[in-house]
């Protein structure tokens, strides 16, 4: 199956938004071309992919210009296109992994005798570590991403769209997925890839297209030519141009007292017994392969899950007279004041209709006056480059914008301890540096920071100490 893409003057504005997510795009992609789509966070990359996939309905916004895949509006015929979203969980629909990959094949009318061999082939090509019967609910974020990619590959689409396909993967898993993508793109398959970490993506592509945030295409050509002509300007605007290093942010003082400790804390089969101490004035990076329990540990440290074994305990430095009570038993206002949590999936913590109200919710619930709430919200909006989105619905943000909002909501109550799961996911270089600076200032101000991450650059720039979890054999067998 082949596909040719043509966009003429394309633009899209989400319903209820004044600003256009993307505008004035003229672009063609021939069958077999491999294109890396670049631009700062919020430039419209994910919106453009959604348009190519036929996922922008008339009642969800306003369109300018045209989008065609093989001469047809992709909304009228989606069979030629496969897509993997930033949030893989949003496209998993079945209870078992094999059934999820088979779902798209069944919908396309693939003969029954071909379905399971193609399912097995797709799972093998992405390095999926389980059999078909593995429950989708038991997968880590990175495992979900591999499964979603397998589901996109199984129908053998003519146009493959990938929105940061390795964002939540450990290095070994990311390498497997990149190899799977390289093998999947035949001479007739067009590929459009969004990936902030450009250096790792370059072996997959032969062309780079840079979106202009104000509208149109900034640059289009072979990677070497685009970076030679525009590299400095792109790096200044937030694009991860290869070869540009980032400065480390070392702690200005030695760590202080312990804020939180884990003593054999576990949640079988998701997390093996784990010991650690989180100290004031320290940034702790939690590393390890997908499925090792890093996200589960973050929820335990954040007081959002009760340990199945062992304990998580706060010290007087963090909890005062409540130190005798486990964090998961604290009342919500007390927990929000002391520990801020940033989930792996930003959308899981959004509960209001605007960015402003999302940031104001925590301070209001913890008893702040309206003037103080406004000052806190305005400061975070400016610091994390969200001011222009104050009245936007959180669910219309780009992946990078949603991640910054989730970090900001955790910071809005000024917690003494911040626990983040993949805090730099979806960030361009400029907003990534802003987050690193923000976390460094928190740490140097005496706050504790725990970051679950696969981002080696983030660890190198910020972490004072590292904890590496191993995959529990019992968890793999469960």
CSV table of C-alpha atoms in Angstrom, one decimal:
chain,number,residue,atom,x,y,z
A,1,UNK,CA,0.0,0.0,0.0
A,2,UNK,CA,1.3,3.5,-0.9
A,3,UNK,CA,0.2,7.0,0.0
A,4,UNK,CA,1.0,10.5,-1.2
A,5,UNK,CA,0.3,13.5,1.1
A,6,UNK,CA,-0.5,17.0,0.0
A,7,UNK,CA,-1.4,20.0,2.2
A,8,UNK,CA,-2.4,23.3,0.7
A,9,UNK,CA,-2.7,26.4,2.9
A,10,UNK,CA,-3.7,24.1,5.8
A,11,UNK,CA,-4.7,25.5,9.2
A,12,UNK,CA,-6.6,24.4,12.2
A,13,UNK,CA,-8.0,26.2,15.2
A,14,UNK,CA,-9.4,24.2,18.1
A,15,UNK,CA,-13.0,25.0,19.1
A,16,UNK,CA,-13.0,27.7,21.8
A,17,UNK,CA,-9.5,28.9,21.0
A,18,UNK,CA,-8.5,32.3,19.5
A,19,UNK,CA,-5.1,31.3,18.3
A,20,UNK,CA,-4.6,28.8,15.4
A,21,UNK,CA,-2.8,25.6,16.4
A,22,UNK,CA,-1.2,25.5,13.0
A,23,UNK,CA,-1.7,27.7,9.9
A,24,UNK,CA,-0.6,28.3,6.3
A,25,UNK,CA,1.1,24.9,5.8
A,26,UNK,CA,1.9,24.0,2.2
A,27,UNK,CA,3.6,20.6,2.1
A,28,UNK,CA,3.8,17.4,0.0
A,29,UNK,CA,5.2,14.0,1.0
A,30,UNK,CA,5.8,11.4,-1.6
A,31,UNK,CA,5.4,7.6,-1.1
A,32,UNK,CA,8.5,6.3,0.5
A,33,UNK,CA,9.8,9.6,1.9
A,34,UNK,CA,10.8,9.7,5.6
A,35,UNK,CA,10.1,13.1,7.1
A,36,UNK,CA,11.1,14.5,10.5
A,37,UNK,CA,8.6,17.2,11.5
A,38,UNK,CA,10.3,19.8,13.8
A,39,UNK,CA,9.3,23.0,15.6
A,40,UNK,CA,9.1,24.4,19.1
A,41,UNK,CA,6.5,23.0,21.6
A,42,UNK,CA,3.1,24.3,20.5
A,43,UNK,CA,4.0,24.9,16.9
A,44,UNK,CA,1.3,22.5,15.8
A,45,UNK,CA,3.2,19.3,15.1
A,46,UNK,CA,0.7,17.0,16.8
A,47,UNK,CA,-2.2,18.8,15.3
A,48,UNK,CA,-0.8,18.3,11.8
A,49,UNK,CA,-0.4,14.6,12.4
A,50,UNK,CA,-4.0,14.4,13.6
A,51,UNK,CA,-5.1,16.1,10.4
A,52,UNK,CA,-3.2,13.6,8.3
A,53,UNK,CA,-4.8,10.8,10.2
A,54,UNK,CA,-8.3,12.2,9.6
A,55,UNK,CA,-8.9,12.7,13.3
A,56,UNK,CA,-9.9,16.4,13.2
A,57,UNK,CA,-13.7,16.5,13.0
A,58,UNK,CA,-15.7,19.5,11.8
A,59,UNK,CA,-17.4,19.9,15.2
A,60,UNK,CA,-14.1,20.1,17.1
A,61,UNK,CA,-12.6,23.1,15.4
A,62,UNK,CA,-12.2,25.2,12.3
A,63,UNK,CA,-10.1,24.3,9.2
A,64,UNK,CA,-8.4,26.3,6.5
A,65,UNK,CA,-7.1,24.9,3.3
A,66,UNK,CA,-7.0,21.2,2.4
A,67,UNK,CA,-5.4,17.9,3.4
A,68,UNK,CA,-5.3,15.0,1.0
A,69,UNK,CA,-3.9,11.5,1.2
A,70,UNK,CA,-3.9,10.0,-2.2
A,71,UNK,CA,-6.2,12.7,-3.4
A,72,UNK,CA,-8.8,12.1,-0.7
A,73,UNK,CA,-9.6,13.9,2.6
A,74,UNK,CA,-8.2,11.5,5.2
A,75,UNK,CA,-11.4,11.9,7.2
A,76,UNK,CA,-13.2,10.0,4.5
A,77,UNK,CA,-10.8,7.1,4.3
A,78,UNK,CA,-8.5,6.3,7.2
A,79,UNK,CA,-7.4,2.8,6.0
A,80,UNK,CA,-4.2,4.0,4.4
A,81,UNK,CA,-2.9,5.7,7.6
A,82,UNK,CA,-1.4,4.4,10.8
A,83,UNK,CA,-0.7,6.6,13.8
A,84,UNK,CA,0.9,6.3,17.2
A,85,UNK,CA,0.0,9.1,19.6
A,86,UNK,CA,2.0,10.8,22.3
A,87,UNK,CA,-0.2,9.1,24.9
A,88,UNK,CA,-0.4,5.4,23.8
A,89,UNK,CA,-3.0,4.5,26.4
A,90,UNK,CA,-5.5,6.6,24.6
A,91,UNK,CA,-5.5,4.2,21.6
A,92,UNK,CA,-5.5,0.9,23.5
A,93,UNK,CA,-9.1,-0.5,23.3
A,94,UNK,CA,-9.0,-4.2,24.2
A,95,UNK,CA,-8.4,-6.1,27.5
A,96,UNK,CA,-5.7,-8.4,26.0
A,97,UNK,CA,-2.7,-7.3,24.0
A,98,UNK,CA,-3.1,-9.6,21.1
A,99,UNK,CA,-6.7,-8.6,20.7
A,100,UNK,CA,-5.7,-4.9,20.7
A,101,UNK,CA,-3.4,-5.4,17.7
A,102,UNK,CA,-6.0,-7.6,16.0
A,103,UNK,CA,-8.7,-4.9,16.4
A,104,UNK,CA,-7.6,-2.7,13.5
A,105,UNK,CA,-7.1,-5.7,11.2
A,106,UNK,CA,-10.6,-7.0,11.9
A,107,UNK,CA,-12.1,-3.5,11.3
A,108,UNK,CA,-10.3,-3.5,7.9
A,109,UNK,CA,-11.7,-6.8,6.9
A,110,UNK,CA,-8.4,-8.7,6.8
A,111,UNK,CA,-9.1,-12.4,6.2
A,112,UNK,CA,-9.3,-14.4,9.5
A,113,UNK,CA,-6.4,-16.7,8.6
A,114,UNK,CA,-4.0,-13.7,8.2
A,115,UNK,CA,-4.9,-11.9,11.4
A,116,UNK,CA,-2.9,-13.7,14.0
A,117,UNK,CA,0.3,-14.2,12.0
A,118,UNK,CA,0.3,-10.5,11.3
A,119,UNK,CA,-0.4,-9.8,15.0
A,120,UNK,CA,2.5,-12.0,16.1
A,121,UNK,CA,4.8,-10.4,13.4
A,122,UNK,CA,4.0,-6.9,14.6
A,123,UNK,CA,4.5,-7.7,18.3
A,124,UNK,CA,7.9,-9.3,17.5
A,125,UNK,CA,9.0,-6.4,15.4
A,126,UNK,CA,8.5,-3.9,18.3
A,127,UNK,CA,10.2,-6.2,20.8
A,128,UNK,CA,7.1,-6.7,22.9
A,129,UNK,CA,8.1,-8.8,25.9
A,130,UNK,CA,4.8,-10.7,26.5
A,131,UNK,CA,2.5,-13.0,24.7
A,132,UNK,CA,-0.9,-12.2,23.2
A,133,UNK,CA,-2.8,-12.9,26.4
A,134,UNK,CA,-1.0,-10.2,28.5
A,135,UNK,CA,-3.7,-7.8,30.0
A,136,UNK,CA,-3.3,-4.3,28.5
A,137,UNK,CA,-4.0,-2.9,32.0
A,138,UNK,CA,-0.9,-4.6,33.3
A,139,UNK,CA,1.5,-2.7,31.0
A,140,UNK,CA,3.9,0.1,31.9
A,141,UNK,CA,3.8,3.3,29.9
A,142,UNK,CA,6.7,2.2,27.7
A,143,UNK,CA,5.1,-1.2,27.1
A,144,UNK,CA,1.9,0.5,26.1
A,145,UNK,CA,3.9,2.5,23.6
A,146,UNK,CA,5.3,-0.6,22.0
A,147,UNK,CA,1.9,-2.2,21.8
A,148,UNK,CA,0.4,0.9,20.2
A,149,UNK,CA,3.2,0.8,17.6
A,150,UNK,CA,2.5,-2.8,16.8
A,151,UNK,CA,-1.2,-2.0,16.3
A,152,UNK,CA,-0.2,0.7,13.8
A,153,UNK,CA,2.2,-1.5,11.9
A,154,UNK,CA,0.0,-4.6,11.7
A,155,UNK,CA,-2.3,-3.2,8.9
A,156,UNK,CA,0.8,-2.3,6.8
A,157,UNK,CA,-0.3,1.4,6.2
A,158,UNK,CA,0.9,3.4,3.3
A,159,UNK,CA,1.4,6.4,5.6
A,160,UNK,CA,2.8,5.9,9.1
A,161,UNK,CA,2.6,8.8,11.6
A,162,UNK,CA,4.6,8.7,14.8
A,163,UNK,CA,4.2,11.3,17.6
A,164,UNK,CA,7.3,10.8,19.8
A,165,UNK,CA,7.1,7.0,19.7
A,166,UNK,CA,10.1,6.5,22.1
A,167,UNK,CA,9.2,9.2,24.7
A,168,UNK,CA,8.4,6.8,27.5
A,169,UNK,CA,10.8,4.1,26.7
A,170,UNK,CA,14.0,3.0,28.4
A,171,UNK,CA,17.1,3.2,26.1
A,172,UNK,CA,17.0,-0.4,25.1
A,173,UNK,CA,13.3,-0.2,24.4
A,174,UNK,CA,13.7,3.0,22.4
A,175,UNK,CA,16.4,1.3,20.2
A,176,UNK,CA,14.1,-1.6,19.6
A,177,UNK,CA,11.3,0.7,18.5
A,178,UNK,CA,13.6,2.7,16.2
A,179,UNK,CA,14.7,-0.6,14.6
A,180,UNK,CA,11.1,-1.6,14.2
A,181,UNK,CA,10.2,1.6,12.5
A,182,UNK,CA,13.2,1.3,10.2
A,183,UNK,CA,12.1,-2.2,9.2
A,184,UNK,CA,8.4,-1.2,8.9
A,185,UNK,CA,9.0,1.6,6.4
A,186,UNK,CA,9.2,0.0,3.0
A,187,UNK,CA,10.2,1.7,-0.2
A,188,UNK,CA,6.5,2.6,-0.7
A,189,UNK,CA,5.6,3.7,2.8
A,190,UNK,CA,5.6,7.4,3.7
A,191,UNK,CA,6.7,8.2,7.2
A,192,UNK,CA,6.1,11.5,9.1
A,193,UNK,CA,7.8,11.5,12.5
A,194,UNK,CA,7.6,14.0,15.4
A,195,UNK,CA,10.5,13.5,17.8
A,196,UNK,CA,12.0,16.1,20.1
A,197,UNK,CA,15.3,14.2,20.5
A,198,UNK,CA,16.5,14.8,16.9
A,199,UNK,CA,19.9,13.1,17.0
A,200,UNK,CA,18.3,9.7,17.7
A,201,UNK,CA,15.7,10.2,15.0
A,202,UNK,CA,18.0,11.3,12.2
A,203,UNK,CA,18.9,7.7,11.0
A,204,UNK,CA,15.2,7.1,10.3
A,205,UNK,CA,14.6,10.1,8.0
A,206,UNK,CA,15.9,11.6,4.8
A,207,UNK,CA,14.1,15.0,5.1
A,208,UNK,CA,13.4,17.6,7.8
A,209,UNK,CA,10.4,20.0,7.8
A,210,UNK,CA,10.4,22.8,10.3
A,211,UNK,CA,7.0,24.4,11.2
A,212,UNK,CA,7.0,28.1,11.9
A,213,UNK,CA,5.0,28.8,15.1
A,214,UNK,CA,3.3,31.8,13.6
A,215,UNK,CA,2.3,29.9,10.5
A,216,UNK,CA,3.8,28.1,7.5
A,217,UNK,CA,7.0,26.1,7.0
A,218,UNK,CA,10.3,27.6,8.1
A,219,UNK,CA,12.6,25.1,6.4
A,220,UNK,CA,12.4,22.0,4.3
A,221,UNK,CA,15.2,19.8,3.0
A,222,UNK,CA,17.9,17.2,3.9
A,223,UNK,CA,18.8,17.3,7.6
A,224,UNK,CA,22.4,18.5,7.0
A,225,UNK,CA,21.3,21.4,4.9
A,226,UNK,CA,18.5,22.5,7.2
A,227,UNK,CA,20.7,22.4,10.3
A,228,UNK,CA,23.6,24.1,8.5
A,229,UNK,CA,21.4,27.0,7.4
A,230,UNK,CA,19.0,27.3,10.4
A,231,UNK,CA,20.7,25.4,13.3
A,232,UNK,CA,21.6,28.3,15.6
A,233,UNK,CA,18.2,30.0,15.2
A,234,UNK,CA,16.3,26.7,15.7
A,235,UNK,CA,18.3,25.9,18.9
A,236,UNK,CA,17.5,29.4,20.2
A,237,UNK,CA,13.8,28.8,19.5
A,238,UNK,CA,13.7,25.5,21.3
A,239,UNK,CA,14.5,22.8,18.7
A,240,UNK,CA,16.8,20.0,19.8
A,241,UNK,CA,19.5,20.6,17.2
A,242,UNK,CA,22.2,17.9,17.3
A,243,UNK,CA,25.5,18.9,18.8
A,244,UNK,CA,24.2,21.6,21.2
A,245,UNK,CA,25.0,20.8,24.8
A,246,UNK,CA,23.1,21.8,27.9
A,247,UNK,CA,24.7,23.2,31.0
A,248,UNK,CA,24.5,21.3,34.3
A,249,UNK,CA,22.8,22.7,37.3
A,250,UNK,CA,24.7,21.5,40.3
A,251,UNK,CA,23.4,21.9,43.9
A,252,UNK,CA,24.5,25.0,45.7
A,253,UNK,CA,24.7,23.3,49.1
A,254,UNK,CA,24.8,19.9,50.6
A,255,UNK,CA,21.5,18.0,51.1
A,256,UNK,CA,19.5,18.6,54.3
A,257,UNK,CA,17.4,16.4,56.5
A,258,UNK,CA,15.4,13.5,55.2
A,259,UNK,CA,11.8,14.3,54.2
A,260,UNK,CA,10.5,10.9,53.3
A,261,UNK,CA,11.7,7.4,53.6
A,262,UNK,CA,10.8,4.0,52.1
A,263,UNK,CA,11.5,0.9,54.0
A,264,UNK,CA,11.0,-2.2,51.9
A,265,UNK,CA,8.1,-0.4,50.2
A,266,UNK,CA,6.5,-2.7,47.6
A,267,UNK,CA,3.4,-3.4,45.7
A,268,UNK,CA,3.6,-6.9,44.2
A,269,UNK,CA,3.9,-7.7,41.4
A,270,UNK,CA,4.4,-4.1,40.2
A,271,UNK,CA,7.2,-3.1,42.5
A,272,UNK,CA,9.8,-5.1,44.4
A,273,UNK,CA,10.8,-4.1,48.0
A,274,UNK,CA,12.6,-0.8,47.8
A,275,UNK,CA,14.5,1.3,50.3
A,276,UNK,CA,15.3,5.0,49.9
A,277,UNK,CA,15.4,8.3,51.6
A,278,UNK,CA,14.4,11.6,49.9
A,279,UNK,CA,16.2,14.6,51.4
A,280,UNK,CA,15.6,18.3,51.4
A,281,UNK,CA,17.8,20.2,49.0
A,282,UNK,CA,18.4,17.2,46.8
A,283,UNK,CA,17.2,16.0,43.3
A,284,UNK,CA,16.9,12.2,43.2
A,285,UNK,CA,16.6,10.5,39.8
A,286,UNK,CA,14.8,7.2,39.7
A,287,UNK,CA,16.0,5.1,36.7
A,288,UNK,CA,15.4,1.6,35.4
A,289,UNK,CA,13.9,-0.4,32.5
A,290,UNK,CA,10.2,-0.2,31.6
A,291,UNK,CA,8.2,-2.5,33.9
A,292,UNK,CA,10.6,-2.1,36.8
A,293,UNK,CA,7.9,-0.2,38.9
A,294,UNK,CA,9.2,3.4,38.7
A,295,UNK,CA,5.7,4.9,38.2
A,296,UNK,CA,4.4,2.7,41.0
A,297,UNK,CA,7.2,4.0,43.3
A,298,UNK,CA,6.3,7.6,42.4
A,299,UNK,CA,2.7,7.0,43.4
A,300,UNK,CA,3.8,5.4,46.7
A,301,UNK,CA,6.1,8.3,47.5
A,302,UNK,CA,3.4,10.8,46.5
A,303,UNK,CA,1.0,9.3,49.1
A,304,UNK,CA,-1.4,8.2,46.3
A,305,UNK,CA,-1.1,4.5,46.8
A,306,UNK,CA,-0.9,2.4,49.9
A,307,UNK,CA,2.2,0.0,50.0
A,308,UNK,CA,1.3,-3.7,49.7
A,309,UNK,CA,4.3,-4.4,51.8
A,310,UNK,CA,6.8,-2.3,53.8
A,311,UNK,CA,6.1,1.3,54.5
A,312,UNK,CA,6.6,4.9,53.3
A,313,UNK,CA,7.0,7.4,56.1
A,314,UNK,CA,7.3,11.1,56.4
A,315,UNK,CA,9.7,12.8,58.8
A,316,UNK,CA,8.9,15.7,61.1
A,317,UNK,CA,10.9,17.9,58.6
A,318,UNK,CA,8.1,17.3,56.1
A,319,UNK,CA,5.0,16.5,58.1
A,320,UNK,CA,5.4,17.9,61.6
A,321,UNK,CA,3.0,16.3,64.0
A,322,UNK,CA,1.5,14.2,61.2
A,323,UNK,CA,4.8,12.4,60.8
A,324,UNK,CA,3.4,9.4,62.7
A,325,UNK,CA,0.7,9.0,60.0
A,326,UNK,CA,1.6,7.4,56.6
A,327,UNK,CA,1.3,9.9,53.7
A,328,UNK,CA,-1.5,7.8,52.0
A,329,UNK,CA,-3.7,8.5,55.1
A,330,UNK,CA,-3.3,12.3,55.1
A,331,UNK,CA,-6.2,14.4,54.2
A,332,UNK,CA,-6.1,15.8,50.6
A,333,UNK,CA,-5.3,19.5,51.6
A,334,UNK,CA,-2.4,18.4,53.8
A,335,UNK,CA,-1.0,16.1,51.1
A,336,UNK,CA,-1.2,18.8,48.5
A,337,UNK,CA,0.7,21.3,50.7
A,338,UNK,CA,3.5,18.8,51.5
A,339,UNK,CA,3.9,16.6,48.4
A,340,UNK,CA,3.2,17.5,44.8
A,341,UNK,CA,2.8,14.8,42.2
A,342,UNK,CA,3.1,14.9,38.4
A,343,UNK,CA,1.7,11.8,36.7
A,344,UNK,CA,3.1,10.1,33.7
A,345,UNK,CA,0.0,10.9,31.8
A,346,UNK,CA,-0.8,14.7,32.3
A,347,UNK,CA,-4.4,14.3,31.4
A,348,UNK,CA,-5.0,12.1,34.4
A,349,UNK,CA,-4.7,15.0,36.8
A,350,UNK,CA,-6.8,17.7,34.9
A,351,UNK,CA,-10.2,18.3,36.4
A,352,UNK,CA,-11.3,21.8,35.3
A,353,UNK,CA,-12.2,23.5,32.1
A,354,UNK,CA,-9.4,26.1,31.7
A,355,UNK,CA,-5.6,26.2,32.3
A,356,UNK,CA,-6.1,29.1,34.8
A,357,UNK,CA,-8.6,27.2,36.9
A,358,UNK,CA,-6.5,24.1,36.8
A,359,UNK,CA,-3.6,26.1,38.4
A,360,UNK,CA,-5.9,27.9,40.8
A,361,UNK,CA,-7.5,24.8,42.1
A,362,UNK,CA,-4.8,23.7,44.5
A,363,UNK,CA,-4.2,27.0,46.2
A,364,UNK,CA,-7.9,27.6,46.6
A,365,UNK,CA,-8.4,24.2,48.2
A,366,UNK,CA,-5.5,24.8,50.6
A,367,UNK,CA,-7.1,28.1,51.8
A,368,UNK,CA,-5.2,30.8,49.9
A,369,UNK,CA,-7.0,34.1,49.3
A,370,UNK,CA,-8.0,35.1,45.8
A,371,UNK,CA,-5.2,37.7,45.5
A,372,UNK,CA,-2.6,35.1,46.5
A,373,UNK,CA,-4.1,32.6,44.1
A,374,UNK,CA,-3.9,35.1,41.2
A,375,UNK,CA,-0.3,35.9,42.0
A,376,UNK,CA,0.7,32.3,42.1
A,377,UNK,CA,-1.2,31.4,38.9
A,378,UNK,CA,0.2,34.4,36.9
A,379,UNK,CA,3.7,33.6,38.0
A,380,UNK,CA,3.5,30.0,36.9
A,381,UNK,CA,1.8,30.9,33.6
A,382,UNK,CA,4.6,33.2,32.8
A,383,UNK,CA,7.4,31.0,34.0
A,384,UNK,CA,6.3,27.9,32.0
A,385,UNK,CA,5.2,29.8,28.9
A,386,UNK,CA,1.5,29.1,29.3
A,387,UNK,CA,0.1,32.7,29.7
A,388,UNK,CA,-1.4,32.7,26.2
A,389,UNK,CA,-3.3,29.5,27.0
A,390,UNK,CA,-4.8,30.7,30.3
A,391,UNK,CA,-8.4,30.4,29.1
A,392,UNK,CA,-7.8,27.3,27.0
A,393,UNK,CA,-9.2,23.9,27.8
A,394,UNK,CA,-6.4,21.7,29.2
A,395,UNK,CA,-7.4,18.8,26.9
A,396,UNK,CA,-6.7,20.9,23.8
A,397,UNK,CA,-3.0,21.5,24.7
A,398,UNK,CA,-0.1,19.9,22.9
A,399,UNK,CA,1.7,17.1,24.7
A,400,UNK,CA,4.5,19.4,25.8
A,401,UNK,CA,2.1,22.1,27.0
A,402,UNK,CA,0.0,19.6,28.9
A,403,UNK,CA,3.2,18.3,30.6
A,404,UNK,CA,4.2,21.8,31.7
A,405,UNK,CA,0.7,22.4,33.0
A,406,UNK,CA,0.8,19.2,35.1
A,407,UNK,CA,4.1,20.3,36.6
A,408,UNK,CA,2.7,23.8,37.3
A,409,UNK,CA,-0.4,22.3,39.1
A,410,UNK,CA,1.9,20.4,41.4
A,411,UNK,CA,4.0,23.5,42.1
A,412,UNK,CA,1.0,25.7,42.7
A,413,UNK,CA,0.7,24.7,46.4
A,414,UNK,CA,4.5,25.2,47.0
A,415,UNK,CA,5.0,21.6,48.3
A,416,UNK,CA,8.1,20.8,50.2
A,417,UNK,CA,8.5,17.6,48.1
A,418,UNK,CA,7.9,17.2,44.4
A,419,UNK,CA,7.5,13.8,42.8
A,420,UNK,CA,7.5,13.8,39.0
A,421,UNK,CA,7.0,11.0,36.5
A,422,UNK,CA,8.8,11.8,33.2
A,423,UNK,CA,8.7,15.6,33.8
A,424,UNK,CA,10.5,16.6,30.6
A,425,UNK,CA,8.3,14.5,28.2
A,426,UNK,CA,7.3,16.4,25.1
A,427,UNK,CA,9.5,19.5,25.7
A,428,UNK,CA,11.4,21.5,23.2
A,429,UNK,CA,14.9,22.6,24.2
A,430,UNK,CA,13.8,26.0,25.5
A,431,UNK,CA,11.0,24.7,27.8
A,432,UNK,CA,13.2,21.8,28.8
A,433,UNK,CA,15.8,24.3,30.1
A,434,UNK,CA,13.0,26.2,31.9
A,435,UNK,CA,12.0,23.1,33.7
A,436,UNK,CA,15.5,22.2,34.6
A,437,UNK,CA,16.1,25.7,36.0
A,438,UNK,CA,12.8,25.6,37.9
A,439,UNK,CA,13.6,22.2,39.5
A,440,UNK,CA,17.1,23.4,40.4
A,441,UNK,CA,15.7,26.5,42.1
A,442,UNK,CA,13.3,24.4,44.1
A,443,UNK,CA,16.1,22.1,45.2
A,444,UNK,CA,18.4,24.9,46.0
A,445,UNK,CA,15.6,26.5,48.1
A,446,UNK,CA,15.4,23.4,50.3
A,447,UNK,CA,12.7,21.4,48.5
A,448,UNK,CA,13.1,17.7,47.7
A,449,UNK,CA,12.7,16.6,44.0
A,450,UNK,CA,12.2,13.1,42.9
A,451,UNK,CA,12.1,12.5,39.1
A,452,UNK,CA,11.2,9.2,37.4
A,453,UNK,CA,12.8,9.6,34.0
A,454,UNK,CA,14.5,8.0,31.0
A,455,UNK,CA,15.9,11.4,30.0
A,456,UNK,CA,19.7,11.0,30.3
A,457,UNK,CA,20.3,14.7,29.6
A,458,UNK,CA,17.9,15.7,32.4
A,459,UNK,CA,19.7,13.3,34.8
A,460,UNK,CA,23.1,14.6,33.8
A,461,UNK,CA,22.0,18.2,34.2
A,462,UNK,CA,20.1,18.0,37.5
A,463,UNK,CA,20.4,14.8,39.5
A,464,UNK,CA,22.4,14.8,42.7
A,465,UNK,CA,21.8,11.1,43.3
A,466,UNK,CA,20.4,8.2,41.3
A,467,UNK,CA,18.3,5.1,42.3
A,468,UNK,CA,18.2,2.4,39.6
A,469,UNK,CA,15.3,-0.1,39.9
A,470,UNK,CA,15.7,-3.6,38.3
A,471,UNK,CA,12.8,-5.4,36.7
A,472,UNK,CA,11.4,-7.9,39.3
A,473,UNK,CA,11.4,-11.4,37.9
A,474,UNK,CA,8.1,-12.1,39.7
A,475,UNK,CA,6.5,-9.1,38.0
A,476,UNK,CA,7.6,-10.3,34.6
A,477,UNK,CA,6.0,-13.7,35.3
A,478,UNK,CA,2.8,-12.3,36.7
